[in-house]
C-alpha cells in the first residue's frame, strides 16, 4: 500500500484518469506528488478537471484508471480508511442544517471516534480559533457565507487530517471573507497542516500556494512554484497594447522584431501583448513602432508577469474565458 | 494559535472499529435531531392515526353510520382497525424519517456529500439511514398504539401474540426504513409531490388498513393486486400479532417482509451509491 510513497509525500497519483460516461475525458493521466506541510494548488479554468481530481483523491469520484495514494492509503482500494486521513471543504455548503454550529463540530468529532468529552473540548477550541464562539448555538442557516465557510474549514480539520482539501474555497465569498479565509489557511499551514486547494483565482494561487499545477482539459501543463512559473515566461515586463487595428498579427510580429529586449508578442482580442526583458524605454519604442506602422494606440499598460501570463503562454487562452 | 503537538486526536484503530464507531455516531446524531424535534415529531405522527380512528371508530358508530355494522360488528371493526393504524404509522414514519430528509440532502442542501465522508463504507451510511428510520418507525408504533386502543367508541378486544409481535414489529419497521431509503434515492425535490400523490396514497388506501385482506375475496382481482402493496404484509402481520381474526398466512407474511426488505435495501443501496460516487 505504501510501496510508492515516501514519508514526505502525502499525496501521490500515478497516471490518474477519469472518463465520465459519454467519453468525457475529465482527467487525463495525472501524476502528482504533494509534500507534507505544503500548500499545493490546482489552478485552471472551470471544467479543467480540478474538482474531478479533488473528487478522486477524496473518494467521491472513482478513477477510471491509475492510482491515487493519500496518506499512504490507496483511496480506491480502502476508501473508508482514506476518509479518516482527509479533511474536505467542498464547493457548496454541506453543513448539517438540522444541527447548531457547535453540534456540527461535536458530531463530526464523534463520527471520527472522539469521546464525548474530547469532542466537546475540541469543538469549543475550534469555535474560538475560527471566531465562531458567539454563534455556537445558532442554527447553521443563520450564518453568513464567510462564517459558514469558516465552520466548514473548522469541521474539516477537527479530526487532524493528514491533508486538507479545499475545492474553490473562496468562490462566491466577498473580498473581506476571502482574505479572512486566506489568513486562516496560512495559520493552519503554520501549524503544519498540508493543504491542497483548487482554484481558478490567480491571486489566490499566487498568494497561498507553495507549488502549483496548472491544469487544462484534464492535463497538467506545468508544475512549479508560482515564482518559477512566472519566471518561465522569460520576460520581466508584459506590455498590453490596446488597438483596433485590423492586422494585429502583423503588428505583433513587427513589435517582436523591432523592440529591444522583446522575447515574445501575440495578438489578443483587444490588441497585442508584448513580452519584454528589461522595461527601460520600452514605451517610447512601442509608440514609435506604432507610428511607423500607422497603428493607432488607445491604451498602453505595463505589468509584471502573472500566473495569467503563464496560463496564456501555456494554453493560448485567457484563464477568465 | 496553538500548534498541533498532540499527535492524533482520533484513536488509531482498525478500519472496522472506526466504521462501527462512525455508524453509532451517525445514529446518535439522528436520534439527537429526533429528540430535539419531538414537538414536531409527535403531532405529525399522531394526527393522521388520531383522525382516522376518531372518524371511523368513534364518529361513525356514534352517528349510527357504522362501517362494519353496529354493536359486536362495530367492536370487531375497531379491533381490526388497530393493526391497520399501527401499520400505517410505521409506514409513514419510514418515509418521513428517511425519504424526505434524503431527498433534501441529495437535491437541495448537498449535505449528503459531507455525511458520506464519515469514516465508514458508503453502503453503511445508507444502512444507517434504514436503521434510524426503523427506530423512528418503532417509536411511532409505540405512541400510536394507545390511540388505536383508547379512542374508539366501541370496545377493542386485543389478543396479544407476543412471539409474533416481537418478531414482526422490528421486521416491519426495517422494511419501512428500507422503503424510505429506496424512495429517498428515487425521488428528487421536483418529483417529490408524486411520492405522496401517486405512490403513498394508493399504498395507504389499498393497504388493508380498514379491512382484512381475506375480506377482499369478493373482488378477486383487487385481492390479488394488493399483494404488490408492501403495507398489506405489515397490517396483516400486526393483525395476526394483535387479534385472533383470520389473517393471511404467516408463511406468506414473514417471507414477504424479509424479501421486500432485501429488495428495497438492494435498490436503495444501488441508487445511493450511484448518487454519491461519480
Coordinates of C-alpha atoms in Angstrom, one line a residue:
Chain A
X1 CA 0.0 0.0 0.0
X2 CA 2.8 2.4 0.8
X3 CA 5.2 1.0 -1.8
X4 CA 5.4 4.1 -3.9
X5 CA 5.2 6.7 -1.2
X6 CA 7.9 8.2 0.9
X7 CA 7.1 9.6 4.3
X8 CA 7.3 13.1 2.9
X9 CA 4.7 12.6 0.3
X10 CA 1.1 13.0 1.4
X11 CA -0.5 12.6 -2.0
X12 CA 0.8 10.5 -4.9
X13 CA -1.1 9.9 -8.1
X14 CA 0.1 7.8 -10.9
X15 CA -1.5 8.2 -14.3
X16 CA -4.8 9.1 -12.6
X17 CA -7.5 9.2 -15.2
X18 CA -11.3 9.8 -15.2
X19 CA -13.5 9.3 -18.1
X20 CA -17.2 10.2 -17.4
X21 CA -20.0 8.4 -19.3
X22 CA -20.3 9.7 -22.8
X23 CA -16.5 9.5 -23.3
X24 CA -15.9 12.8 -21.5
X25 CA -12.2 12.8 -20.5
X26 CA -12.1 14.9 -17.4
X27 CA -8.7 14.0 -16.0
X28 CA -6.1 12.6 -18.3
X29 CA -3.1 10.7 -16.8
X30 CA -2.3 13.0 -13.9
X31 CA 0.9 12.4 -12.0
X32 CA 1.1 14.4 -8.8
X33 CA 3.1 14.4 -5.7
X34 CA 2.2 16.6 -2.8
X35 CA 4.7 17.0 0.1
X36 CA 3.9 17.2 3.8
X37 CA 3.4 20.7 5.0
X38 CA 3.0 22.4 1.7
X39 CA 0.0 24.3 0.3
X40 CA -0.5 22.8 -3.1
X41 CA -2.7 24.4 -5.7
X42 CA -4.6 23.0 -8.7
X43 CA -5.1 26.0 -11.0
X44 CA -7.2 26.0 -14.1
X45 CA -10.3 27.3 -15.7
X46 CA -13.8 25.9 -14.9
X47 CA -14.1 22.4 -16.4
X48 CA -10.3 21.8 -16.4
X49 CA -10.7 18.7 -14.2
X50 CA -9.6 20.2 -10.9
X51 CA -12.7 19.2 -9.0
X52 CA -12.7 15.8 -10.5
X53 CA -9.1 15.4 -9.4
X54 CA -10.0 16.5 -5.9
X55 CA -13.1 14.2 -6.0
X56 CA -10.9 11.2 -6.8
X57 CA -8.5 12.0 -4.0
X58 CA -11.4 12.3 -1.6
X59 CA -13.1 9.0 -2.5
X60 CA -16.1 10.8 -4.1
X61 CA -15.1 10.1 -7.7
X62 CA -14.0 6.6 -8.9
X63 CA -10.9 6.8 -11.1
X64 CA -11.3 5.1 -14.5
X65 CA -7.6 4.1 -14.3
X66 CA -4.4 5.0 -12.5
X67 CA -3.7 5.1 -8.8
X68 CA -4.1 7.6 -6.0
X69 CA -2.4 7.3 -2.6
X70 CA -3.3 9.6 0.1
X71 CA -1.5 9.5 3.5
X72 CA -0.1 6.1 2.4
X73 CA -3.6 4.7 1.7
X74 CA -4.9 3.7 -1.7
X75 CA -8.1 5.7 -1.9
X76 CA -9.8 3.3 -4.4
X77 CA -8.9 0.1 -2.5
X78 CA -9.5 1.4 1.0
X79 CA -11.9 4.4 0.8
X80 CA -13.2 4.1 4.4
X81 CA -9.6 4.2 5.7
X82 CA -8.6 7.1 3.5
X83 CA -11.6 9.1 4.8
X84 CA -10.0 9.1 8.2
X85 CA -7.0 10.8 6.8
X86 CA -8.6 13.6 4.8
X87 CA -10.5 16.7 5.6
X88 CA -12.7 18.2 2.9
X89 CA -14.2 21.6 2.3
X90 CA -16.4 21.2 -0.7
X91 CA -17.6 23.9 -3.0
X92 CA -21.1 24.0 -1.7
X93 CA -22.3 24.4 1.9
X94 CA -22.7 20.9 3.3
X95 CA -23.2 21.8 6.9
X96 CA -25.8 19.8 8.8
X97 CA -28.9 22.1 8.7
X98 CA -30.6 20.1 11.5
X99 CA -27.8 20.9 13.9
X100 CA -26.4 24.1 15.5
X101 CA -23.0 25.5 14.8
X102 CA -21.5 23.8 17.9
X103 CA -23.2 20.5 17.2
X104 CA -21.9 20.4 13.6
X105 CA -18.4 20.2 15.1
X106 CA -19.4 18.0 18.1
X107 CA -20.9 15.3 15.9
X108 CA -18.2 15.4 13.4
X109 CA -15.7 14.6 16.2
X110 CA -17.9 11.8 17.2
X111 CA -18.1 10.4 13.7
X112 CA -14.3 10.3 13.8
X113 CA -14.1 8.4 17.0
X114 CA -13.5 11.1 19.6
X115 CA -15.0 10.6 23.0
X116 CA -17.9 12.9 24.0
X117 CA -15.6 14.9 26.3
X118 CA -12.8 15.2 23.7
X119 CA -15.2 16.2 21.0
X120 CA -16.8 18.8 23.2
X121 CA -13.4 20.4 24.2
X122 CA -12.2 20.3 20.7
X123 CA -15.4 21.9 19.3
X124 CA -15.2 24.7 21.8
X125 CA -11.5 25.3 21.0
X126 CA -12.2 25.4 17.2
X127 CA -15.1 27.7 17.6
X128 CA -12.8 30.0 19.4
X129 CA -10.0 29.7 16.9
X130 CA -12.3 30.3 14.0
X131 CA -14.1 33.2 15.8
X132 CA -17.5 31.5 15.8
X133 CA -17.9 31.2 19.6
X134 CA -20.7 33.8 19.7
X135 CA -22.7 31.8 17.1
X136 CA -22.2 28.4 18.8
X137 CA -25.9 27.9 19.5
X138 CA -27.2 29.4 16.2
X139 CA -28.6 27.2 13.5
X140 CA -26.2 27.0 10.6
X141 CA -28.7 28.6 8.3
X142 CA -28.2 31.8 10.2
X143 CA -24.6 32.0 9.3
X144 CA -23.2 34.3 6.6
X145 CA -21.4 32.8 3.7
X146 CA -18.0 33.6 5.2
X147 CA -18.9 32.2 8.6
X148 CA -20.3 29.0 7.0
X149 CA -17.1 28.6 5.1
X150 CA -15.0 29.0 8.3
X151 CA -17.2 26.5 10.1
X152 CA -16.7 24.0 7.2
X153 CA -12.9 24.5 7.5
X154 CA -13.0 24.0 11.2
X155 CA -15.0 20.9 10.8
X156 CA -12.6 19.6 8.1
X157 CA -9.5 20.0 10.3
X158 CA -11.2 18.8 13.5
X159 CA -10.0 15.2 13.2
X160 CA -6.5 16.4 12.3
X161 CA -6.4 15.1 8.8
X162 CA -3.1 14.4 7.0
X163 CA -4.3 16.6 4.3
X164 CA -7.0 19.3 4.0
X165 CA -8.7 19.6 0.6
X166 CA -10.5 22.8 -0.4
X167 CA -12.4 22.9 -3.6
X168 CA -12.7 26.5 -4.8
X169 CA -12.7 27.7 -1.2
X170 CA -13.3 31.4 -1.9
X171 CA -15.7 31.2 -4.9
X172 CA -18.7 33.3 -4.0
X173 CA -17.2 34.9 -0.9
X174 CA -17.0 38.6 -0.5
X175 CA -13.5 40.1 -0.6
X176 CA -13.3 40.5 3.1
X177 CA -14.3 36.9 3.9
X178 CA -11.8 35.8 1.2
X179 CA -9.0 37.5 3.0
X180 CA -10.1 36.1 6.3
X181 CA -10.1 32.6 4.8
X182 CA -6.6 33.1 3.4
X183 CA -5.4 34.1 6.9
X184 CA -7.0 31.0 8.4
X185 CA -5.3 28.8 5.8
X186 CA -2.0 30.4 6.4
X187 CA -2.4 29.9 10.2
X188 CA -3.3 26.2 9.6
X189 CA -0.2 25.9 7.4
X190 CA 1.8 27.4 10.2
X191 CA 0.6 24.6 12.4
X192 CA 1.9 22.1 9.9
X193 CA -1.3 21.3 8.0
X194 CA -0.8 20.1 4.4
X195 CA -3.3 21.7 2.2
X196 CA -4.5 21.0 -1.4
X197 CA -6.8 23.6 -2.9
X198 CA -8.3 24.0 -6.3
X199 CA -8.9 27.5 -7.6
X200 CA -9.4 29.5 -10.7
X201 CA -8.4 32.7 -9.0
X202 CA -4.8 33.5 -9.9
X203 CA -4.3 35.9 -6.9
X204 CA -5.3 33.1 -4.6
X205 CA -3.0 30.6 -6.2
X206 CA -0.2 33.2 -6.2
X207 CA -0.6 34.3 -2.7
X208 CA -1.2 31.0 -0.9
X209 CA 0.4 28.1 -2.8
X210 CA 3.9 26.9 -2.5
X211 CA 3.6 24.8 -5.6
X212 CA 1.0 24.9 -8.4
X213 CA -0.1 22.5 -11.0
X214 CA -1.7 24.3 -13.9
X215 CA -4.4 22.1 -15.4
X216 CA -6.4 22.4 -18.6
X217 CA -8.5 19.8 -20.3
X218 CA -7.6 17.3 -17.6
X219 CA -3.9 17.5 -18.3
X220 CA -1.2 19.0 -16.3
X221 CA 0.6 21.7 -18.3
X222 CA 3.1 22.9 -15.7
X223 CA 4.1 22.2 -12.1
X224 CA 6.3 24.6 -10.1
X225 CA 6.4 27.4 -7.5
X226 CA 4.4 30.5 -8.5
X227 CA 7.7 32.4 -8.8
X228 CA 9.4 29.9 -11.1
X229 CA 6.3 29.6 -13.2
X230 CA 6.2 33.4 -13.6
X231 CA 9.9 33.4 -14.4
X232 CA 9.4 30.8 -17.0
X233 CA 7.7 33.4 -19.1
X234 CA 11.2 34.7 -19.9
X235 CA 10.3 38.3 -19.6
X236 CA 10.0 40.7 -16.6
X237 CA 7.5 43.0 -18.2
X238 CA 4.3 42.4 -20.1
X239 CA 3.1 45.3 -22.3
X240 CA -0.5 45.2 -23.2
X241 CA -1.2 47.5 -26.2
X242 CA -4.8 48.2 -26.9
X243 CA -5.6 49.0 -30.6
X244 CA -8.3 48.3 -33.0
X245 CA -6.1 47.8 -36.0
X246 CA -7.2 45.1 -38.3
X247 CA -3.9 43.2 -38.7
X248 CA -2.8 42.6 -35.1
X249 CA -0.7 39.6 -36.1
X250 CA 1.5 41.7 -38.4
X251 CA 1.7 44.4 -35.7
X252 CA 2.8 41.8 -33.1
X253 CA 5.4 40.4 -35.5
X254 CA 6.7 43.9 -36.2
X255 CA 6.9 44.7 -32.4
X256 CA 8.7 41.5 -31.7
X257 CA 11.4 42.2 -34.2
X258 CA 11.8 46.0 -33.5
X259 CA 11.6 46.4 -29.7
X260 CA 14.9 45.8 -27.9
X261 CA 14.6 43.0 -25.4
X262 CA 11.3 41.7 -26.8
X263 CA 11.0 38.0 -26.1
X264 CA 7.5 37.4 -27.4
X265 CA 4.5 39.0 -28.9
X266 CA 1.0 37.8 -29.6
X267 CA -2.3 39.1 -30.9
X268 CA -5.1 39.2 -28.3
X269 CA -8.7 40.3 -28.7
X270 CA -8.1 43.9 -27.7
X271 CA -4.7 44.4 -29.3
X272 CA -1.3 42.9 -28.8
X273 CA 0.6 41.5 -25.8
X274 CA 4.3 42.0 -25.8
X275 CA 6.8 40.3 -23.5
X276 CA 10.0 42.2 -22.8
X277 CA 13.1 41.6 -20.8
X278 CA 14.1 45.0 -19.4
X279 CA 11.4 47.6 -19.5
X280 CA 13.6 50.7 -19.7
X281 CA 12.5 52.8 -22.7
X282 CA 10.0 50.3 -23.9
X283 CA 7.0 52.7 -24.0
X284 CA 8.5 55.3 -26.4
X285 CA 9.8 52.4 -28.5
X286 CA 6.4 50.9 -28.8
X287 CA 4.8 54.2 -29.7
X288 CA 7.5 54.8 -32.3
X289 CA 6.9 51.4 -33.9
X290 CA 3.1 52.0 -33.9
X291 CA 3.7 55.4 -35.6
X292 CA 5.8 53.8 -38.3
X293 CA 3.2 51.1 -38.9
X294 CA 0.4 53.6 -38.9
X295 CA -1.3 51.8 -36.0
X296 CA -3.4 54.0 -33.6
X297 CA -2.9 53.0 -29.9
X298 CA -5.8 53.6 -27.5
X299 CA -4.1 52.3 -24.3
X300 CA -0.8 51.0 -23.1
X301 CA -0.2 49.1 -19.9
X302 CA 2.9 47.6 -18.2
X303 CA 2.6 44.6 -15.9
X304 CA 4.9 42.1 -14.2
X305 CA 4.3 38.6 -15.5
X306 CA 1.4 37.0 -13.6
X307 CA 0.1 33.5 -13.4
X308 CA -2.4 34.6 -16.0
X309 CA 0.5 35.3 -18.4
X310 CA 1.8 31.9 -17.7
X311 CA -1.6 30.4 -18.4
X312 CA -2.0 32.3 -21.6
X313 CA 1.5 31.2 -22.7
X314 CA 0.7 27.6 -22.0
X315 CA -2.8 27.4 -23.4
X316 CA -3.1 30.4 -25.7
X317 CA -6.2 31.5 -23.9
X318 CA -7.3 33.7 -21.0
X319 CA -8.0 32.0 -17.7
X320 CA -11.2 34.0 -17.3
X321 CA -12.6 32.8 -20.6
Chain B
X1 CA -2.9 29.9 17.8
X2 CA -1.9 26.6 19.3
X3 CA 0.3 24.3 17.4
X4 CA -0.5 20.7 16.8
X5 CA 1.6 19.0 19.3
X6 CA -0.9 16.3 20.3
X7 CA -0.3 13.8 17.6
X8 CA -3.7 12.4 16.8
X9 CA -7.0 13.1 18.4
X10 CA -8.7 10.2 16.7
X11 CA -7.8 6.9 18.1
X12 CA -5.6 4.8 15.9
X13 CA -7.7 1.7 15.4
X14 CA -8.8 -0.7 12.7
X15 CA -11.0 0.4 9.9
X16 CA -13.7 -1.9 11.1
X17 CA -13.7 -0.4 14.6
X18 CA -13.6 3.1 13.2
X19 CA -16.6 2.2 11.0
X20 CA -18.6 0.8 13.9
X21 CA -18.0 4.0 15.9
X22 CA -18.9 6.2 13.0
X23 CA -22.1 4.2 12.4
X24 CA -23.1 4.6 16.1
X25 CA -22.3 8.3 16.0
X26 CA -24.4 8.8 12.8
X27 CA -27.3 7.1 14.6
X28 CA -26.7 9.2 17.7
X29 CA -26.9 12.3 15.5
X30 CA -30.3 11.2 14.1
X31 CA -31.7 10.4 17.5
X32 CA -30.4 13.7 18.8
X33 CA -32.3 15.5 16.0
X34 CA -35.4 13.4 16.7
X35 CA -35.3 14.3 20.4
X36 CA -34.8 18.0 19.6
X37 CA -37.8 17.9 17.2
X38 CA -40.2 15.9 19.4
X39 CA -42.6 18.8 19.4
X40 CA -42.9 18.4 15.7
X41 CA -42.5 14.7 15.6
X42 CA -45.3 13.8 17.9
X43 CA -48.1 15.8 16.3
X44 CA -47.0 14.9 12.8
X45 CA -47.0 11.2 13.9
X46 CA -50.2 11.2 15.9
X47 CA -52.6 13.4 13.9
X48 CA -53.3 11.1 11.0
X49 CA -53.9 8.0 13.0
X50 CA -55.9 10.0 15.5
X51 CA -58.2 11.4 12.9
X52 CA -58.5 8.1 11.2
X53 CA -59.5 6.3 14.4
X54 CA -61.7 9.2 15.6
X55 CA -63.8 9.3 12.4
X56 CA -64.0 5.6 11.7
X57 CA -64.2 4.2 15.2
X58 CA -65.7 7.0 17.2
X59 CA -67.8 9.3 15.0
X60 CA -69.3 6.7 12.7
X61 CA -70.5 4.4 15.4
X62 CA -71.9 7.4 17.4
X63 CA -73.9 8.7 14.4
X64 CA -75.1 5.3 13.5
X65 CA -73.2 5.2 10.2
X66 CA -71.1 2.3 11.4
X67 CA -68.8 0.8 8.9
X68 CA -68.9 -2.8 9.8
X69 CA -72.4 -2.5 11.3
X70 CA -73.2 -1.8 14.9
X71 CA -72.7 -3.5 18.3
X72 CA -70.4 -6.5 18.1
X73 CA -69.7 -5.8 14.5
X74 CA -68.6 -2.3 15.2
X75 CA -66.4 -3.6 18.0
X76 CA -64.8 -6.1 15.6
X77 CA -64.1 -3.2 13.2
X78 CA -62.4 -1.1 15.9
X79 CA -60.3 -4.1 16.9
X80 CA -59.4 -4.8 13.3
X81 CA -58.5 -1.1 12.7
X82 CA -55.8 -1.1 15.5
X83 CA -53.4 -3.2 13.3
X84 CA -54.2 -1.0 10.3
X85 CA -53.5 2.2 12.1
X86 CA -50.2 1.0 13.7
X87 CA -49.1 -0.4 10.3
X88 CA -49.9 2.9 8.6
X89 CA -47.9 4.9 11.3
X90 CA -44.9 2.6 10.8
X91 CA -45.0 3.0 7.0
X92 CA -45.5 6.8 7.2
X93 CA -42.6 7.2 9.6
X94 CA -40.3 5.2 7.4
X95 CA -41.0 7.5 4.5
X96 CA -41.0 10.7 6.6
X97 CA -37.8 10.0 8.5
X98 CA -35.7 8.6 5.7
X99 CA -37.1 9.5 2.3
X100 CA -37.9 13.2 2.9
X101 CA -34.6 14.2 4.5
X102 CA -32.7 12.2 1.9
X103 CA -34.4 14.0 -1.0
X104 CA -33.4 17.3 0.6
X105 CA -29.9 16.2 1.4
X106 CA -29.3 14.9 -2.2
X107 CA -31.1 17.6 -4.1
X108 CA -31.1 20.8 -2.2
X109 CA -28.5 21.1 0.6
X110 CA -26.0 18.5 -0.7
X111 CA -25.4 17.7 3.0
X112 CA -25.1 14.1 2.0
X113 CA -21.7 14.9 0.5
X114 CA -20.4 15.5 4.0
X115 CA -22.1 12.5 5.6
X116 CA -20.5 10.1 3.1
X117 CA -17.1 11.4 4.2
X118 CA -17.6 9.9 7.6
X119 CA -15.0 7.1 8.0
X120 CA -17.1 4.1 7.1
X121 CA -18.0 2.4 3.8
X122 CA -20.6 4.4 1.8
X123 CA -23.1 1.5 2.0
X124 CA -23.2 1.7 5.7
X125 CA -24.1 5.4 5.6
X126 CA -27.2 4.2 3.7
X127 CA -27.8 1.3 6.1
X128 CA -27.6 3.7 9.0
X129 CA -30.5 5.6 7.3
X130 CA -32.5 2.4 7.3
X131 CA -31.7 1.7 10.9
X132 CA -32.5 5.2 12.0
X133 CA -35.8 5.1 10.0
X134 CA -36.7 1.7 11.6
X135 CA -36.1 3.0 15.1
X136 CA -38.3 6.0 14.4
X137 CA -41.0 3.8 12.9
X138 CA -40.8 1.7 16.0
X139 CA -41.2 4.8 18.2
X140 CA -44.2 5.9 16.2
X141 CA -45.9 2.5 16.5
X142 CA -45.5 2.7 20.3
X143 CA -47.0 6.2 20.5
X144 CA -49.8 5.4 18.1
X145 CA -50.9 2.2 19.7
X146 CA -52.7 3.8 22.7
X147 CA -54.7 6.0 20.3
X148 CA -55.9 3.0 18.4
X149 CA -56.7 1.3 21.6
X150 CA -58.5 4.0 23.6
X151 CA -60.1 6.4 21.1
X152 CA -62.7 4.0 19.6
X153 CA -66.3 4.4 20.9
X154 CA -66.8 0.6 20.8
X155 CA -64.6 -1.7 22.9
X156 CA -61.4 -3.0 21.3
X157 CA -60.6 -6.7 22.0
X158 CA -57.0 -7.4 21.5
X159 CA -55.3 -10.8 21.9
X160 CA -51.6 -10.4 22.0
X161 CA -49.5 -13.0 20.3
X162 CA -46.2 -11.9 21.8
X163 CA -43.8 -14.0 19.7
X164 CA -45.3 -12.7 16.5
X165 CA -45.5 -9.1 17.8
X166 CA -41.8 -9.1 19.0
X167 CA -40.5 -10.5 15.7
X168 CA -42.8 -8.9 13.3
X169 CA -42.5 -5.3 14.6
X170 CA -38.8 -4.9 14.0
X171 CA -39.1 -6.6 10.7
X172 CA -41.9 -4.3 9.6
X173 CA -40.0 -1.3 10.8
X174 CA -36.9 -2.3 8.9
X175 CA -38.9 -2.9 5.7
X176 CA -40.4 0.6 6.0
X177 CA -36.9 2.1 6.7
X178 CA -35.6 0.4 3.5
X179 CA -38.7 1.5 1.6
X180 CA -37.8 5.1 2.8
X181 CA -34.3 4.7 1.5
X182 CA -35.4 3.5 -1.9
X183 CA -38.0 6.3 -2.2
X184 CA -35.4 8.8 -1.0
X185 CA -32.9 7.8 -3.7
X186 CA -35.5 7.7 -6.4
X187 CA -37.4 10.9 -6.0
X188 CA -36.0 14.4 -6.5
X189 CA -37.3 17.7 -4.9
X190 CA -39.2 18.3 -8.2
X191 CA -40.9 14.9 -8.3
X192 CA -41.5 14.7 -4.5
X193 CA -45.2 15.6 -4.7
X194 CA -45.6 12.5 -6.9
X195 CA -44.4 10.4 -4.0
X196 CA -47.4 11.3 -1.9
X197 CA -49.9 11.9 -4.6
X198 CA -49.2 8.9 -6.7
X199 CA -47.3 6.3 -4.6
X200 CA -48.2 6.7 -0.9
X201 CA -51.9 7.4 -1.5
X202 CA -52.7 4.1 -3.1
X203 CA -50.4 2.3 -0.7
X204 CA -52.4 3.6 2.3
X205 CA -55.9 3.3 0.7
X206 CA -55.3 -0.2 -0.5
X207 CA -53.1 -1.4 2.3
X208 CA -55.7 -3.4 4.2
X209 CA -56.0 -0.8 6.9
X210 CA -59.7 -0.7 7.1
X211 CA -60.4 -4.3 6.2
X212 CA -58.6 -7.6 6.5
X213 CA -57.1 -9.0 3.3
X214 CA -59.4 -12.0 3.4
X215 CA -62.4 -9.7 3.2
X216 CA -61.4 -8.7 -0.3
X217 CA -62.4 -12.2 -1.6
X218 CA -65.5 -10.9 -3.4
X219 CA -63.2 -8.7 -5.5
X220 CA -60.7 -11.3 -6.5
X221 CA -58.7 -9.1 -8.9
X222 CA -58.2 -6.5 -6.2
X223 CA -57.3 -9.1 -3.6
X224 CA -54.5 -10.2 -5.9
X225 CA -53.5 -6.7 -7.0
X226 CA -52.9 -5.5 -3.4
X227 CA -50.4 -8.3 -2.9
X228 CA -47.9 -5.9 -4.6
X229 CA -48.5 -3.4 -1.8
X230 CA -45.9 -3.7 1.0
X231 CA -48.2 -2.2 3.6
X232 CA -50.5 -5.2 3.2
X233 CA -48.0 -7.5 4.9
X234 CA -47.4 -5.0 7.7
X235 CA -51.1 -4.5 8.6
X236 CA -51.9 -8.2 8.2
X237 CA -48.9 -9.1 10.3
X238 CA -49.9 -6.7 13.1
X239 CA -53.4 -8.1 12.8
X240 CA -52.0 -11.6 13.3
X241 CA -50.0 -10.3 16.3
X242 CA -52.8 -8.4 18.0
X243 CA -56.0 -10.2 17.2
X244 CA -57.5 -13.7 16.7
X245 CA -59.1 -12.6 13.5
X246 CA -58.3 -14.7 10.4
X247 CA -55.3 -13.2 8.5
X248 CA -53.1 -14.0 5.6
X249 CA -50.8 -17.0 6.5
X250 CA -47.7 -16.1 8.5
X251 CA -45.8 -18.3 6.0
X252 CA -46.6 -15.6 3.5
X253 CA -46.2 -12.5 5.7
X254 CA -42.7 -13.3 7.1
X255 CA -41.0 -14.3 3.8
X256 CA -42.6 -11.3 2.1
X257 CA -41.5 -8.8 4.7
X258 CA -37.9 -10.3 4.6
X259 CA -37.9 -10.4 0.8
X260 CA -39.2 -6.8 0.4
X261 CA -36.7 -5.5 3.0
X262 CA -33.9 -7.2 1.0
X263 CA -35.3 -5.8 -2.3
X264 CA -35.7 -2.3 -1.1
X265 CA -32.3 -2.3 0.6
X266 CA -30.7 -3.6 -2.6
X267 CA -32.3 -1.0 -4.8
X268 CA -31.8 1.8 -2.2
X269 CA -28.1 1.0 -1.8
X270 CA -27.5 0.8 -5.5
X271 CA -29.2 4.1 -6.1
X272 CA -27.4 5.7 -3.1
X273 CA -24.0 4.6 -4.4
X274 CA -24.8 5.9 -7.8
X275 CA -25.8 9.3 -6.4
X276 CA -22.8 9.8 -4.1
X277 CA -20.0 8.4 -6.1
X278 CA -19.3 9.6 -9.6

